[in-house]
Coordinates of C-alpha atoms in Angstrom, one line a residue:
X1 CA 111.5 114.5 99.1
X2 CA 109.1 117.4 98.4
X3 CA 109.5 117.1 94.7
X4 CA 109.8 114.1 92.3
X5 CA 113.2 113.1 91.0
X6 CA 114.5 115.4 88.3
X7 CA 114.4 113.6 85.0
X8 CA 116.1 114.3 81.7
X9 CA 115.1 113.1 78.2
X10 CA 117.8 111.4 76.3
X11 CA 118.3 110.0 72.8
X12 CA 120.5 107.0 72.1
X13 CA 121.5 106.6 68.4
X14 CA 123.1 103.3 67.6
X15 CA 123.8 101.1 64.5
X16 CA 121.1 98.7 63.6
X17 CA 123.6 95.8 63.9
X18 CA 124.1 96.8 67.6
X19 CA 120.3 96.9 68.3
X20 CA 120.2 93.6 70.2
X21 CA 123.1 94.5 72.4
X22 CA 121.7 98.0 73.1
X23 CA 118.3 96.6 74.0
X24 CA 119.7 93.9 76.2
X25 CA 121.8 96.4 78.1
X26 CA 118.9 98.8 78.6
X27 CA 116.8 95.9 79.8
X28 CA 119.3 94.5 82.3
X29 CA 120.3 97.9 83.6
X30 CA 116.6 99.1 83.9
X31 CA 117.1 102.8 84.3
X32 CA 115.5 104.2 81.1
X33 CA 111.8 104.8 80.6
X34 CA 111.5 104.1 76.9
X35 CA 109.0 106.1 74.8
X36 CA 108.1 106.3 71.1
X37 CA 110.6 108.2 69.1
X38 CA 109.4 111.8 68.7
X39 CA 111.4 112.6 65.6
X40 CA 108.7 113.4 63.0
X41 CA 110.9 112.8 60.0
X42 CA 112.0 109.3 61.0
X43 CA 109.8 106.2 60.7
X44 CA 109.1 103.9 63.6
X45 CA 110.9 100.6 63.8
X46 CA 109.4 97.1 63.9
X47 CA 109.9 94.2 66.3
X48 CA 113.2 92.4 65.9
X49 CA 113.3 89.5 63.4
X50 CA 113.5 87.1 66.2
X51 CA 110.1 88.2 67.6
X52 CA 108.0 85.6 65.6
X53 CA 110.0 82.6 66.6
X54 CA 110.2 83.8 70.2
X55 CA 106.4 84.3 70.4
X56 CA 105.8 80.9 68.8
X57 CA 107.9 79.1 71.4
X58 CA 106.5 81.2 74.3
X59 CA 102.9 80.3 73.5
X60 CA 103.9 76.6 73.4
X61 CA 106.0 76.7 76.6
X62 CA 103.3 78.7 78.5
X63 CA 100.7 76.1 77.5
X64 CA 103.0 73.3 78.8
X65 CA 103.6 75.1 82.1
X66 CA 99.9 75.8 82.6
X67 CA 99.3 72.0 82.3
X68 CA 102.0 71.0 84.8
X69 CA 101.8 71.0 88.5
X70 CA 103.9 73.7 90.1
X71 CA 107.0 72.4 91.8
X72 CA 108.8 73.9 94.8
X73 CA 112.4 74.8 95.1
X74 CA 113.0 75.7 91.4
X75 CA 116.6 76.4 90.9
X76 CA 118.0 79.6 89.4
X77 CA 120.1 79.3 86.3
X78 CA 122.1 81.6 84.1
X79 CA 120.2 83.1 81.2
X80 CA 120.9 81.5 77.9
X81 CA 121.7 83.3 74.6
X82 CA 118.7 83.5 72.3
X83 CA 119.8 80.9 69.7
X84 CA 120.6 78.4 72.5
X85 CA 117.3 79.3 74.2
X86 CA 115.2 78.5 71.2
X87 CA 117.1 75.2 70.7
X88 CA 116.4 74.2 74.4
X89 CA 112.7 75.0 73.9
X90 CA 112.5 72.5 71.0
X91 CA 114.0 69.8 73.3
X92 CA 110.9 70.1 75.5
X93 CA 108.8 67.3 73.8
X94 CA 106.2 66.5 76.5
X95 CA 103.5 68.7 75.0
X96 CA 102.1 65.9 72.7
X97 CA 101.8 63.5 75.7
X98 CA 100.2 66.2 77.8
X99 CA 97.7 66.9 75.1
X100 CA 96.8 63.2 74.9
X101 CA 96.3 63.0 78.6
X102 CA 94.2 66.2 78.7
X103 CA 92.0 64.8 75.9
X104 CA 91.7 61.6 77.8
X105 CA 90.8 63.5 80.9
X106 CA 88.1 65.4 79.1
X107 CA 86.6 62.2 77.7
X108 CA 86.6 60.5 81.1
X109 CA 85.0 63.6 82.7
X110 CA 82.3 63.6 80.0
X111 CA 81.7 59.9 80.7
X112 CA 81.6 60.4 84.4
X113 CA 79.0 63.2 83.9
X114 CA 76.9 60.9 81.8
X115 CA 77.2 58.1 84.4
X116 CA 76.3 60.6 87.2
X117 CA 73.1 61.6 85.4
X118 CA 72.1 58.0 84.7
X119 CA 73.0 57.0 88.3
X120 CA 70.8 59.9 89.7
X121 CA 67.8 58.6 87.6
X122 CA 68.5 54.9 88.5
X123 CA 68.6 55.7 92.3
X124 CA 65.4 57.8 91.9
X125 CA 63.7 54.7 90.4
X126 CA 65.4 52.1 92.7
X127 CA 62.1 51.4 94.4
X128 CA 60.7 49.9 91.1
X129 CA 61.5 46.3 90.5
X130 CA 60.9 46.7 86.8
X131 CA 63.0 46.5 83.7
X132 CA 62.0 49.8 82.0
X133 CA 63.5 48.7 78.7
X134 CA 60.7 46.1 78.5
X135 CA 58.0 48.8 78.9
X136 CA 59.3 50.9 76.0
X137 CA 59.1 47.8 73.8
X138 CA 55.6 46.9 74.9
X139 CA 52.3 47.0 73.0
X140 CA 51.4 50.1 71.1
X141 CA 47.9 49.9 72.7
X142 CA 49.3 51.0 76.1
X143 CA 51.4 54.0 76.9
X144 CA 53.5 54.3 80.0
X145 CA 54.2 57.6 81.8
X146 CA 56.8 58.2 84.5
X147 CA 56.9 61.3 86.7
X148 CA 56.8 62.9 90.1
X149 CA 53.7 64.1 91.8
X150 CA 53.5 66.7 94.6
X151 CA 52.8 65.3 98.0
X152 CA 49.1 64.8 98.7
X153 CA 48.0 64.9 95.1
X154 CA 48.5 61.3 94.1
X155 CA 45.1 60.2 95.5
X156 CA 43.3 62.8 93.5
X157 CA 45.2 61.8 90.3
X158 CA 44.2 58.2 90.9
X159 CA 40.5 59.2 91.2
X160 CA 40.6 61.1 87.9
X161 CA 42.4 58.5 85.9
X162 CA 40.8 55.3 87.3
X163 CA 37.7 55.7 85.1
X164 CA 40.0 55.6 82.1
X165 CA 41.4 52.3 83.2
X166 CA 44.7 53.7 84.3
X167 CA 47.0 51.5 86.4
X168 CA 49.4 53.0 89.0
X169 CA 52.6 51.9 90.5
X170 CA 53.8 54.4 93.2
X171 CA 57.1 54.6 95.0
X172 CA 58.7 57.2 97.3
X173 CA 62.4 58.4 96.9
X174 CA 64.1 61.1 99.0
X175 CA 60.7 62.6 99.9
X176 CA 59.4 62.6 96.4
X177 CA 56.4 60.6 95.1
X178 CA 57.3 58.8 91.9
X179 CA 54.4 57.4 89.8
X180 CA 54.5 54.9 86.9
X181 CA 51.1 55.1 85.0
X182 CA 49.9 52.6 82.4
X183 CA 46.9 53.8 80.4
X184 CA 45.4 53.1 76.9
X185 CA 47.3 55.0 74.3
X186 CA 44.1 56.7 73.1
X187 CA 43.2 58.1 76.5
X188 CA 43.5 61.9 76.9
X189 CA 44.9 62.4 80.4
X190 CA 47.0 65.6 79.9
X191 CA 44.5 67.9 81.7
X192 CA 44.4 65.6 84.7
X193 CA 48.2 65.4 84.8
X194 CA 48.5 69.2 84.6
X195 CA 46.0 69.8 87.4
X196 CA 47.8 67.3 89.6
X197 CA 51.2 68.9 89.1
X198 CA 52.6 65.8 87.4
X199 CA 56.2 66.4 86.3
X200 CA 57.1 63.9 83.6
X201 CA 60.5 62.0 83.8
X202 CA 61.9 60.7 80.6
X203 CA 61.6 56.9 80.4
X204 CA 65.0 55.4 81.1
X205 CA 66.8 53.7 78.3
X206 CA 69.0 51.4 80.5
X207 CA 68.4 47.7 80.5
X208 CA 67.7 45.9 83.7
X209 CA 66.1 46.8 87.0
X210 CA 67.0 50.3 88.4
X211 CA 68.8 48.9 91.6
X212 CA 71.0 46.6 89.6
X213 CA 71.7 49.4 87.0
X214 CA 72.7 51.7 89.9
X215 CA 75.2 49.2 91.2
X216 CA 76.6 48.7 87.8
X217 CA 76.9 52.5 87.2
X218 CA 78.7 52.9 90.5
X219 CA 81.3 50.3 89.5
X220 CA 81.8 52.1 86.2
X221 CA 82.2 55.5 87.9
X222 CA 84.8 54.0 90.2
X223 CA 86.7 52.6 87.3
X224 CA 86.7 56.0 85.6
X225 CA 88.0 57.5 88.8
X226 CA 90.9 55.0 88.8
X227 CA 91.8 56.1 85.3
X228 CA 91.8 59.7 86.3
X229 CA 94.1 59.0 89.2
X230 CA 96.5 57.2 86.8
X231 CA 96.4 60.2 84.5
X232 CA 97.1 62.5 87.4
X233 CA 99.9 60.3 88.5
X234 CA 101.5 60.4 85.1
X235 CA 101.1 64.2 84.8
X236 CA 102.7 64.4 88.2
X237 CA 105.8 62.5 87.0
X238 CA 105.9 64.7 83.9
X239 CA 105.7 67.8 86.1
X240 CA 108.6 66.5 88.3
X241 CA 110.7 66.0 85.2
X242 CA 109.9 69.1 83.2
X243 CA 108.4 71.9 85.4
X244 CA 111.7 73.4 86.5
X245 CA 113.1 73.6 83.0
X246 CA 109.8 74.8 81.5
X247 CA 109.5 77.6 84.1
X248 CA 113.1 78.7 83.4
X249 CA 112.6 78.7 79.7
X250 CA 109.3 80.5 79.9
X251 CA 110.9 83.3 81.9
X252 CA 113.8 83.6 79.5
X253 CA 111.3 83.7 76.5
X254 CA 109.2 86.4 78.2
X255 CA 112.3 88.5 78.7
X256 CA 113.4 88.0 75.0
X257 CA 109.9 88.8 73.8
X258 CA 110.0 92.1 75.7
X259 CA 113.3 92.9 74.1
X260 CA 112.2 91.9 70.6
X261 CA 109.0 94.1 70.7
X262 CA 110.5 97.2 72.3
X263 CA 112.2 98.1 69.1
X264 CA 108.7 99.0 67.7
X265 CA 109.1 102.2 69.8
X266 CA 112.4 103.1 68.2
X267 CA 113.0 105.4 65.3
X268 CA 114.6 103.6 62.4
X269 CA 116.6 104.3 59.3
X270 CA 118.3 101.9 57.0
X271 CA 121.4 101.8 59.2
X272 CA 120.4 103.3 62.6
X273 CA 118.1 102.8 65.5
X274 CA 117.1 105.8 67.6
X275 CA 116.0 105.2 71.2
X276 CA 114.3 108.0 73.2
X277 CA 113.3 108.0 76.8
X278 CA 113.7 109.3 80.3
X279 CA 116.6 108.8 82.7
X280 CA 117.1 110.0 86.3
X281 CA 119.3 113.0 85.9
X282 CA 121.6 111.8 88.7
X283 CA 122.4 108.7 86.6
X284 CA 122.8 110.4 83.2
X285 CA 126.6 110.6 83.3
X286 CA 126.9 107.0 84.3
X287 CA 124.4 106.0 81.6
X288 CA 126.4 107.9 78.9
X289 CA 129.7 106.6 80.0
X290 CA 128.5 103.0 79.9
X291 CA 127.2 103.2 76.3
X292 CA 130.3 104.9 75.2
X293 CA 132.3 102.0 76.6
X294 CA 129.9 99.4 75.3
X295 CA 129.9 100.6 71.7
X296 CA 133.0 102.7 71.3
X297 CA 132.6 105.2 68.5
X298 CA 129.4 103.7 67.2
X299 CA 126.8 105.2 69.7
X300 CA 125.7 108.7 70.5
X301 CA 123.9 109.6 73.8
X302 CA 122.6 113.1 74.1
X303 CA 120.0 115.1 76.1
X304 CA 117.1 116.5 74.1
X305 CA 114.7 119.3 75.1
X306 CA 111.2 118.5 76.3
X307 CA 108.1 120.4 77.4
X308 CA 108.0 121.0 81.2
X309 CA 105.6 118.7 83.0
X310 CA 105.7 115.9 80.4
X311 CA 108.4 113.8 82.1
X312 CA 107.2 110.7 84.0
X313 CA 107.2 110.9 87.8
X314 CA 109.7 109.1 90.0
X315 CA 109.0 109.5 93.7
X316 CA 111.9 110.0 96.1
X317 CA 110.4 109.5 99.5
X318 CA 111.8 107.8 102.6
X319 CA 110.7 104.2 103.3
X320 CA 108.4 105.3 106.2
X321 CA 106.4 107.5 103.8
X322 CA 105.7 104.8 101.2
X323 CA 102.2 103.8 102.4
X324 CA 101.1 107.5 102.1
X325 CA 102.8 107.6 98.7
X326 CA 100.7 104.6 97.6
X327 CA 97.5 106.3 98.5
X328 CA 98.6 109.5 96.7
X329 CA 99.5 107.5 93.6
X330 CA 96.2 105.6 93.8
X331 CA 94.2 108.8 93.6
X332 CA 96.3 110.8 91.2
X333 CA 100.0 110.9 90.5
X334 CA 101.8 114.3 90.7
X335 CA 103.4 115.7 87.6
X336 CA 107.2 115.7 87.4
X337 CA 107.3 119.5 87.9
X338 CA 104.9 119.6 90.8
X339 CA 105.5 119.5 94.5
X340 CA 105.0 115.9 95.7
X341 CA 102.2 116.2 98.4
X342 CA 103.2 112.9 100.0
X343 CA 105.4 114.3 102.7
X344 CA 102.7 116.9 103.5
X345 CA 100.1 114.2 103.7
X346 CA 102.5 112.1 105.9
X347 CA 103.0 115.0 108.4
X348 CA 99.5 116.4 108.5
X349 CA 97.0 113.6 108.0
X350 CA 97.8 111.7 111.3
X351 CA 97.3 115.0 113.2
X352 CA 93.8 115.5 111.6
X353 CA 93.0 111.9 112.1
X354 CA 94.0 111.9 115.7
X355 CA 92.0 115.1 116.4
X356 CA 88.9 113.3 115.1
X357 CA 89.2 109.8 116.6
X358 CA 91.0 111.1 119.7
X359 CA 90.5 108.3 122.3
X360 CA 93.2 106.3 124.0
X361 CA 91.2 103.1 123.9
X362 CA 90.2 103.5 120.3
X363 CA 93.8 104.3 119.4
X364 CA 95.0 101.0 120.9
X365 CA 92.1 99.1 119.3
X366 CA 92.8 100.7 115.9
X367 CA 96.4 99.8 116.2
X368 CA 95.5 96.1 116.6
X369 CA 93.1 96.2 113.7
X370 CA 95.7 97.9 111.6
X371 CA 98.2 95.2 112.5
X372 CA 95.8 92.5 111.4
X373 CA 95.1 94.3 108.1
X374 CA 98.9 94.6 107.4
X375 CA 99.4 90.9 108.1
X376 CA 96.4 89.6 106.2
X377 CA 95.7 92.0 103.3
X378 CA 97.9 92.7 100.2
X379 CA 98.8 95.8 98.3
X380 CA 96.9 99.0 98.8
X381 CA 94.9 97.6 101.8
X382 CA 98.1 96.8 103.6
X383 CA 99.3 100.3 103.0
X384 CA 96.1 101.7 104.4
X385 CA 96.6 99.5 107.4
X386 CA 100.1 101.0 107.9
X387 CA 98.6 104.5 107.7
X388 CA 96.0 103.5 110.3
X389 CA 98.9 102.1 112.5
X390 CA 100.8 105.3 112.2
X391 CA 97.7 107.5 112.8
X392 CA 96.9 105.5 116.0
X393 CA 99.8 107.3 117.8
X394 CA 98.3 110.8 117.6
X395 CA 94.9 109.3 118.3
X396 CA 96.3 108.1 121.7
X397 CA 97.9 111.5 122.3
X398 CA 94.7 113.4 121.6
X399 CA 92.8 110.8 123.6
X400 CA 94.9 111.9 126.6
X401 CA 94.3 115.6 125.8
X402 CA 90.6 115.0 125.5
X403 CA 90.6 112.7 128.6
X404 CA 88.8 110.0 126.7
X405 CA 89.5 106.3 127.4
X406 CA 86.8 104.2 125.6
X407 CA 84.5 107.1 126.3
X408 CA 85.4 107.2 130.0
X409 CA 87.4 109.9 131.8
X410 CA 90.6 108.8 133.6
X411 CA 88.9 109.7 136.9
X412 CA 86.1 107.3 136.2
X413 CA 88.4 104.4 135.3
X414 CA 90.7 105.0 138.3
X415 CA 87.7 105.2 140.7
X416 CA 86.4 101.9 139.3
X417 CA 89.8 100.3 139.7
X418 CA 90.0 101.5 143.3
X419 CA 86.4 100.2 144.0
X420 CA 87.5 96.8 142.7
X421 CA 90.6 97.0 145.0
X422 CA 92.9 96.9 142.1
X423 CA 94.7 100.1 143.1
X424 CA 95.0 102.3 146.2
X425 CA 95.2 106.0 145.1
X426 CA 95.8 107.1 148.7
X427 CA 98.9 104.9 149.1
X428 CA 100.0 106.1 145.7
X429 CA 99.7 109.7 146.9
X430 CA 97.3 110.5 144.1
X431 CA 94.1 112.5 144.1
X432 CA 91.5 112.7 141.4
X433 CA 91.3 114.2 138.9
X434 CA 95.0 113.9 137.9
X435 CA 94.4 116.6 135.2
X436 CA 91.6 118.4 133.4
X437 CA 91.2 117.3 129.8
X438 CA 89.6 119.2 127.0
X439 CA 86.4 117.2 126.8
X440 CA 84.7 117.4 123.4
X441 CA 81.2 117.1 124.8
X442 CA 81.5 120.0 127.2
X443 CA 84.3 122.1 125.7
X444 CA 82.8 122.3 122.2
X445 CA 83.8 125.9 121.6
X446 CA 87.4 125.4 122.7
X447 CA 87.8 122.3 120.6
X448 CA 86.2 123.9 117.6
X449 CA 88.5 126.9 117.9
X450 CA 91.5 124.7 118.0
X451 CA 90.3 122.7 115.0
X452 CA 89.6 125.9 113.0
X453 CA 93.0 127.4 113.8
X454 CA 94.6 124.1 112.8
X455 CA 92.7 124.2 109.5
X456 CA 93.8 127.8 108.9
X457 CA 97.4 127.0 109.6
X458 CA 97.3 124.0 107.3
X459 CA 95.7 126.2 104.5
X460 CA 98.5 128.7 105.0
X461 CA 101.0 125.9 104.4
X462 CA 99.1 124.9 101.3
X463 CA 99.3 128.5 99.9
X464 CA 103.0 128.7 100.8
X465 CA 103.6 125.5 98.9
X466 CA 101.6 127.1 96.1
X467 CA 104.0 130.1 96.2
X468 CA 107.0 127.7 95.9
X469 CA 105.4 125.7 93.1
X470 CA 104.7 128.9 91.0
X471 CA 108.0 130.7 91.7
X472 CA 109.8 129.2 88.7
X473 CA 107.0 129.7 86.3
X474 CA 105.1 132.9 87.2
X475 CA 106.3 135.1 90.1
X476 CA 103.2 137.2 90.0
X477 CA 101.0 134.1 90.6
X478 CA 103.5 133.0 93.2
X479 CA 103.0 136.2 95.2
X480 CA 99.3 135.9 94.7
X481 CA 99.4 132.7 96.8
X482 CA 101.1 134.7 99.6
X483 CA 98.3 137.3 99.2
X484 CA 95.8 134.6 100.1
X485 CA 97.8 134.0 103.3
X486 CA 97.5 137.8 104.0
X487 CA 93.8 137.6 103.4
X488 CA 93.5 134.7 105.8
X489 CA 95.6 136.4 108.6
X490 CA 93.6 139.6 108.2
X491 CA 90.3 137.8 108.3
X492 CA 91.3 135.9 111.5
X493 CA 92.4 139.2 113.2
X494 CA 89.3 141.2 112.1
X495 CA 86.7 138.5 113.0
X496 CA 88.5 137.6 116.2
X497 CA 88.9 141.2 117.2
X498 CA 85.5 142.7 116.4
X499 CA 83.2 139.7 117.2
X500 CA 85.0 138.0 120.0
X501 CA 87.4 140.7 121.4
X502 CA 90.2 138.2 121.0
X503 CA 92.8 140.7 119.7
X504 CA 93.7 144.2 120.8
X505 CA 91.7 147.0 119.0
X506 CA 95.0 148.6 118.1
X507 CA 95.7 145.7 115.7
X508 CA 92.5 146.3 113.7
X509 CA 93.8 149.0 111.3
X510 CA 96.9 147.0 110.5
X511 CA 94.7 143.9 109.9
X512 CA 92.4 145.9 107.6
X513 CA 95.3 147.3 105.7
X514 CA 96.9 143.8 105.3
X515 CA 93.6 142.4 104.1
X516 CA 92.9 145.2 101.6
X517 CA 96.4 145.2 100.1
X518 CA 96.4 141.4 99.8
X519 CA 92.9 141.4 98.2
X520 CA 93.9 144.1 95.7
X521 CA 97.0 142.2 94.6
X522 CA 95.2 138.8 94.5
X523 CA 92.4 140.3 92.4
X524 CA 94.8 142.0 90.0
X525 CA 96.7 138.8 89.4
X526 CA 94.0 136.2 89.4
X527 CA 91.1 138.4 88.2
X528 CA 87.5 137.5 88.5
X529 CA 88.3 133.9 89.2
X530 CA 90.2 134.9 92.4
X531 CA 87.3 137.1 93.6
X532 CA 84.8 134.4 93.0
X533 CA 87.0 132.0 95.0
X534 CA 86.9 134.3 98.1
X535 CA 83.7 132.9 99.6
X536 CA 85.0 129.4 98.8
X537 CA 88.1 130.2 100.8
X538 CA 85.9 130.8 103.9
X539 CA 84.2 127.5 103.1
X540 CA 87.7 125.8 103.0
X541 CA 88.2 126.9 106.6
X542 CA 84.7 126.0 107.8
X543 CA 85.2 122.5 106.2
X544 CA 87.6 121.7 109.0
X545 CA 84.6 122.0 111.4
X546 CA 83.4 118.6 110.1
X547 CA 86.3 117.2 112.2
X548 CA 84.4 118.2 115.3
X549 CA 81.2 116.6 114.1
X550 CA 83.0 113.3 113.4
X551 CA 84.7 113.4 116.8
X552 CA 81.5 114.3 118.7
X553 CA 79.5 111.6 117.0
X554 CA 82.1 108.9 118.1
X555 CA 82.1 110.3 121.7
X556 CA 78.3 110.5 121.9
X557 CA 78.0 106.8 120.9
X558 CA 80.8 105.7 123.3
X559 CA 79.8 107.9 126.3
X560 CA 76.1 108.4 125.8
X561 CA 75.0 105.0 124.5
X562 CA 77.5 102.2 125.1
X563 CA 78.9 103.3 128.5
X564 CA 75.4 103.9 129.9
X565 CA 73.8 100.7 128.6
X566 CA 76.4 98.0 128.3
X567 CA 79.0 98.5 131.1
X568 CA 79.6 95.1 132.8
X569 CA 78.8 95.0 136.5
X570 CA 81.3 92.9 138.5
X571 CA 78.6 92.6 141.2
X572 CA 76.9 90.1 139.0
X573 CA 79.9 87.7 139.3
X574 CA 79.8 88.1 143.1
X575 CA 76.2 86.6 143.1
X576 CA 77.6 83.3 141.8
X577 CA 74.5 82.0 140.1
X578 CA 74.5 80.9 136.5
X579 CA 72.0 83.5 135.4
X580 CA 74.0 86.4 136.7
X581 CA 77.2 85.1 135.3
X582 CA 75.5 84.6 131.9
X583 CA 74.2 88.2 132.0
X584 CA 77.7 89.5 132.9
X585 CA 79.2 87.5 129.9
X586 CA 76.5 88.8 127.5
X587 CA 76.9 92.4 128.6
X588 CA 80.7 92.2 128.4
X589 CA 80.4 90.8 124.9
X590 CA 78.0 93.6 123.9
X591 CA 80.3 96.2 125.5
X592 CA 83.3 94.9 123.5
X593 CA 81.5 94.4 120.2
X594 CA 79.8 97.8 120.2
X595 CA 83.1 99.6 121.1
X596 CA 84.8 97.6 118.4
X597 CA 82.2 98.6 115.9
X598 CA 82.4 102.3 117.0
X599 CA 86.2 102.2 116.6
X600 CA 86.0 100.8 113.1
X601 CA 83.3 103.3 112.1
X602 CA 85.5 106.1 113.5
X603 CA 88.5 104.8 111.7
X604 CA 86.7 104.9 108.4
X605 CA 85.1 108.3 109.0
X606 CA 88.4 109.8 110.1
X607 CA 90.5 108.5 107.2
X608 CA 87.8 109.6 104.7
X609 CA 87.4 113.1 106.2
X610 CA 91.1 113.5 106.8
X611 CA 91.9 112.5 103.2
X612 CA 89.2 114.8 101.8
X613 CA 90.5 117.8 103.8
X614 CA 94.0 117.1 102.5
X615 CA 93.0 116.7 98.9
X616 CA 90.1 119.1 98.5
X617 CA 90.9 122.0 100.9
X618 CA 94.8 122.0 100.9
X619 CA 96.4 120.1 98.0
X620 CA 94.3 122.2 95.5
X621 CA 96.3 125.2 96.5
X622 CA 99.5 123.8 95.0
X623 CA 98.9 120.5 93.3
X624 CA 96.9 119.4 90.3
X625 CA 98.1 115.8 89.6
X626 CA 97.5 114.0 86.3
X627 CA 101.1 112.7 86.1
X628 CA 102.3 109.3 85.0
X629 CA 104.7 106.8 86.7
X630 CA 108.3 106.4 85.7
X631 CA 108.3 102.8 84.4
X632 CA 111.8 101.9 83.2
X633 CA 112.3 99.2 80.6
X634 CA 113.7 96.6 83.1
X635 CA 113.9 92.9 83.5
X636 CA 112.2 90.9 86.2
X637 CA 113.7 87.5 87.1
X638 CA 112.6 84.6 89.3
X639 CA 114.2 81.5 87.9
X640 CA 117.1 83.0 85.9
X641 CA 120.1 85.2 86.8
X642 CA 121.5 88.3 85.2
X643 CA 125.1 88.0 84.0
X644 CA 125.3 91.8 83.6
X645 CA 125.8 93.9 86.7
X646 CA 124.4 97.4 87.0
X647 CA 126.2 99.6 84.6
X648 CA 126.7 96.7 82.2
X649 CA 130.0 95.5 83.8

């Protein structure tokens, strides 16, 4: 729980003739993280001979599946042996017809695009009762220009071109002015057209008047649509017939491809294959026994030495901790020989978060927001939602301690409820206040002191974990971590005693001695690096003061802004007029929205600051990260079943 699973590196030596059986067993069992063979005097293997034929069929089957419509309720079948699988793939003969239908679809879509462009032009020119094909074939003495003119400039264009004998035919379509100009071919009218903003339209090549052409094009487009529907219908029938089988074959081929190419990681001789990788040490005996039973007398499984910290990391955390594990892994994975910080994060982050957000109302709102995120968002975002959900509980608890309920005190809310005749405190034998909370706006020093002591305690936990992490490797460095705790305790006693008279003066000599001895030992072991880090250690403690700043900012907005400017007044409803009711509704909406925004802002600030304090200030005392995940060579099935049970039986 506090450390990753202990791994062992194993080497499996088997006959080349048994390679397929060994690979299949490893794949189905899925407990070995396979790596490249480390033996320097042995060459690497190659993909199995079946790899090429598998890949060829897989590319074809994937292409077919991508062209089919996905079907529901695909049945699960027993996986086929490779020879039978390849034969079954060859029986899937719908790819030629699918290719024909796809080519036909592309051609129809190209035609529809051409029709669409022509139709757009024909509709633009539908106001002209002219066969434009006749104009293009007219006398070479006259040239025709077709184009759009900005609104209000057509008159000026007429005035400029009329002296040149130009004739105009003007129509309007969809707010645009379309002009057809006839002028002598020798006339130079380019300058006048440019000044007027004339945008030339290519003279249409279709025969007939635009309105009739448009009607014809619409009929052609509809006919093309009918063809597309027929193609879609046929593809649907092909999908109904073949999709299930194709999906099953594709999955089996993918599994066989993984098996065929994994052998490239093996060491190989003329007669042997050598497989190396990592296995959970708790499963090693079972792993060895299985292969001895599978290949009696022709396989050797043995542990091999490895450099500490090079094993892949396999977490072993309870289910409740998994969202925190996801965030740890997202940032940096612990090495296999490090303390896994997930449990520390799980225990401490919600406390830091709750101390910052610390409002009963905001805790309840954040719980609802977190629930929505969990329901709607996938992956890491859902895990963050679960972290927010869990952290909402200490937020509510600290809200009670701080006496903060959407920025109000409990006395304010109960008085308001009594004034609205919702409760009767006297009949309930209650008098206000029910308790005195630790209000962050007025008890700043007390809250800051609590936060700093929390930070120091957490740093001490970090150093103690550093002691445990170093104990196996370097006992001197391990005790140096404890020396940092001595420096911390001595510093607290000395500062608290001399500056604030918080501790008895009789303690001071002992505190000084503890600090001096701890400093000397730390400096001796860690050298100049440790001495340089001493001011940074004070900074580590003071970094926790940011928690107070985050909390006060949230309280200031809630109490000093929202609750003074946007509190709904029930008296407005009592007036009964529409204006008062509307004002009440708007103020209520403003109150809800601003508190919601302040909650979301506080949630983000608290998770960022809480995570930063964990990673930067505490985890650095015992944790470096930079590990890699344990990813066993394992099979994933959706449409096929495994006929080998765990352990190969």
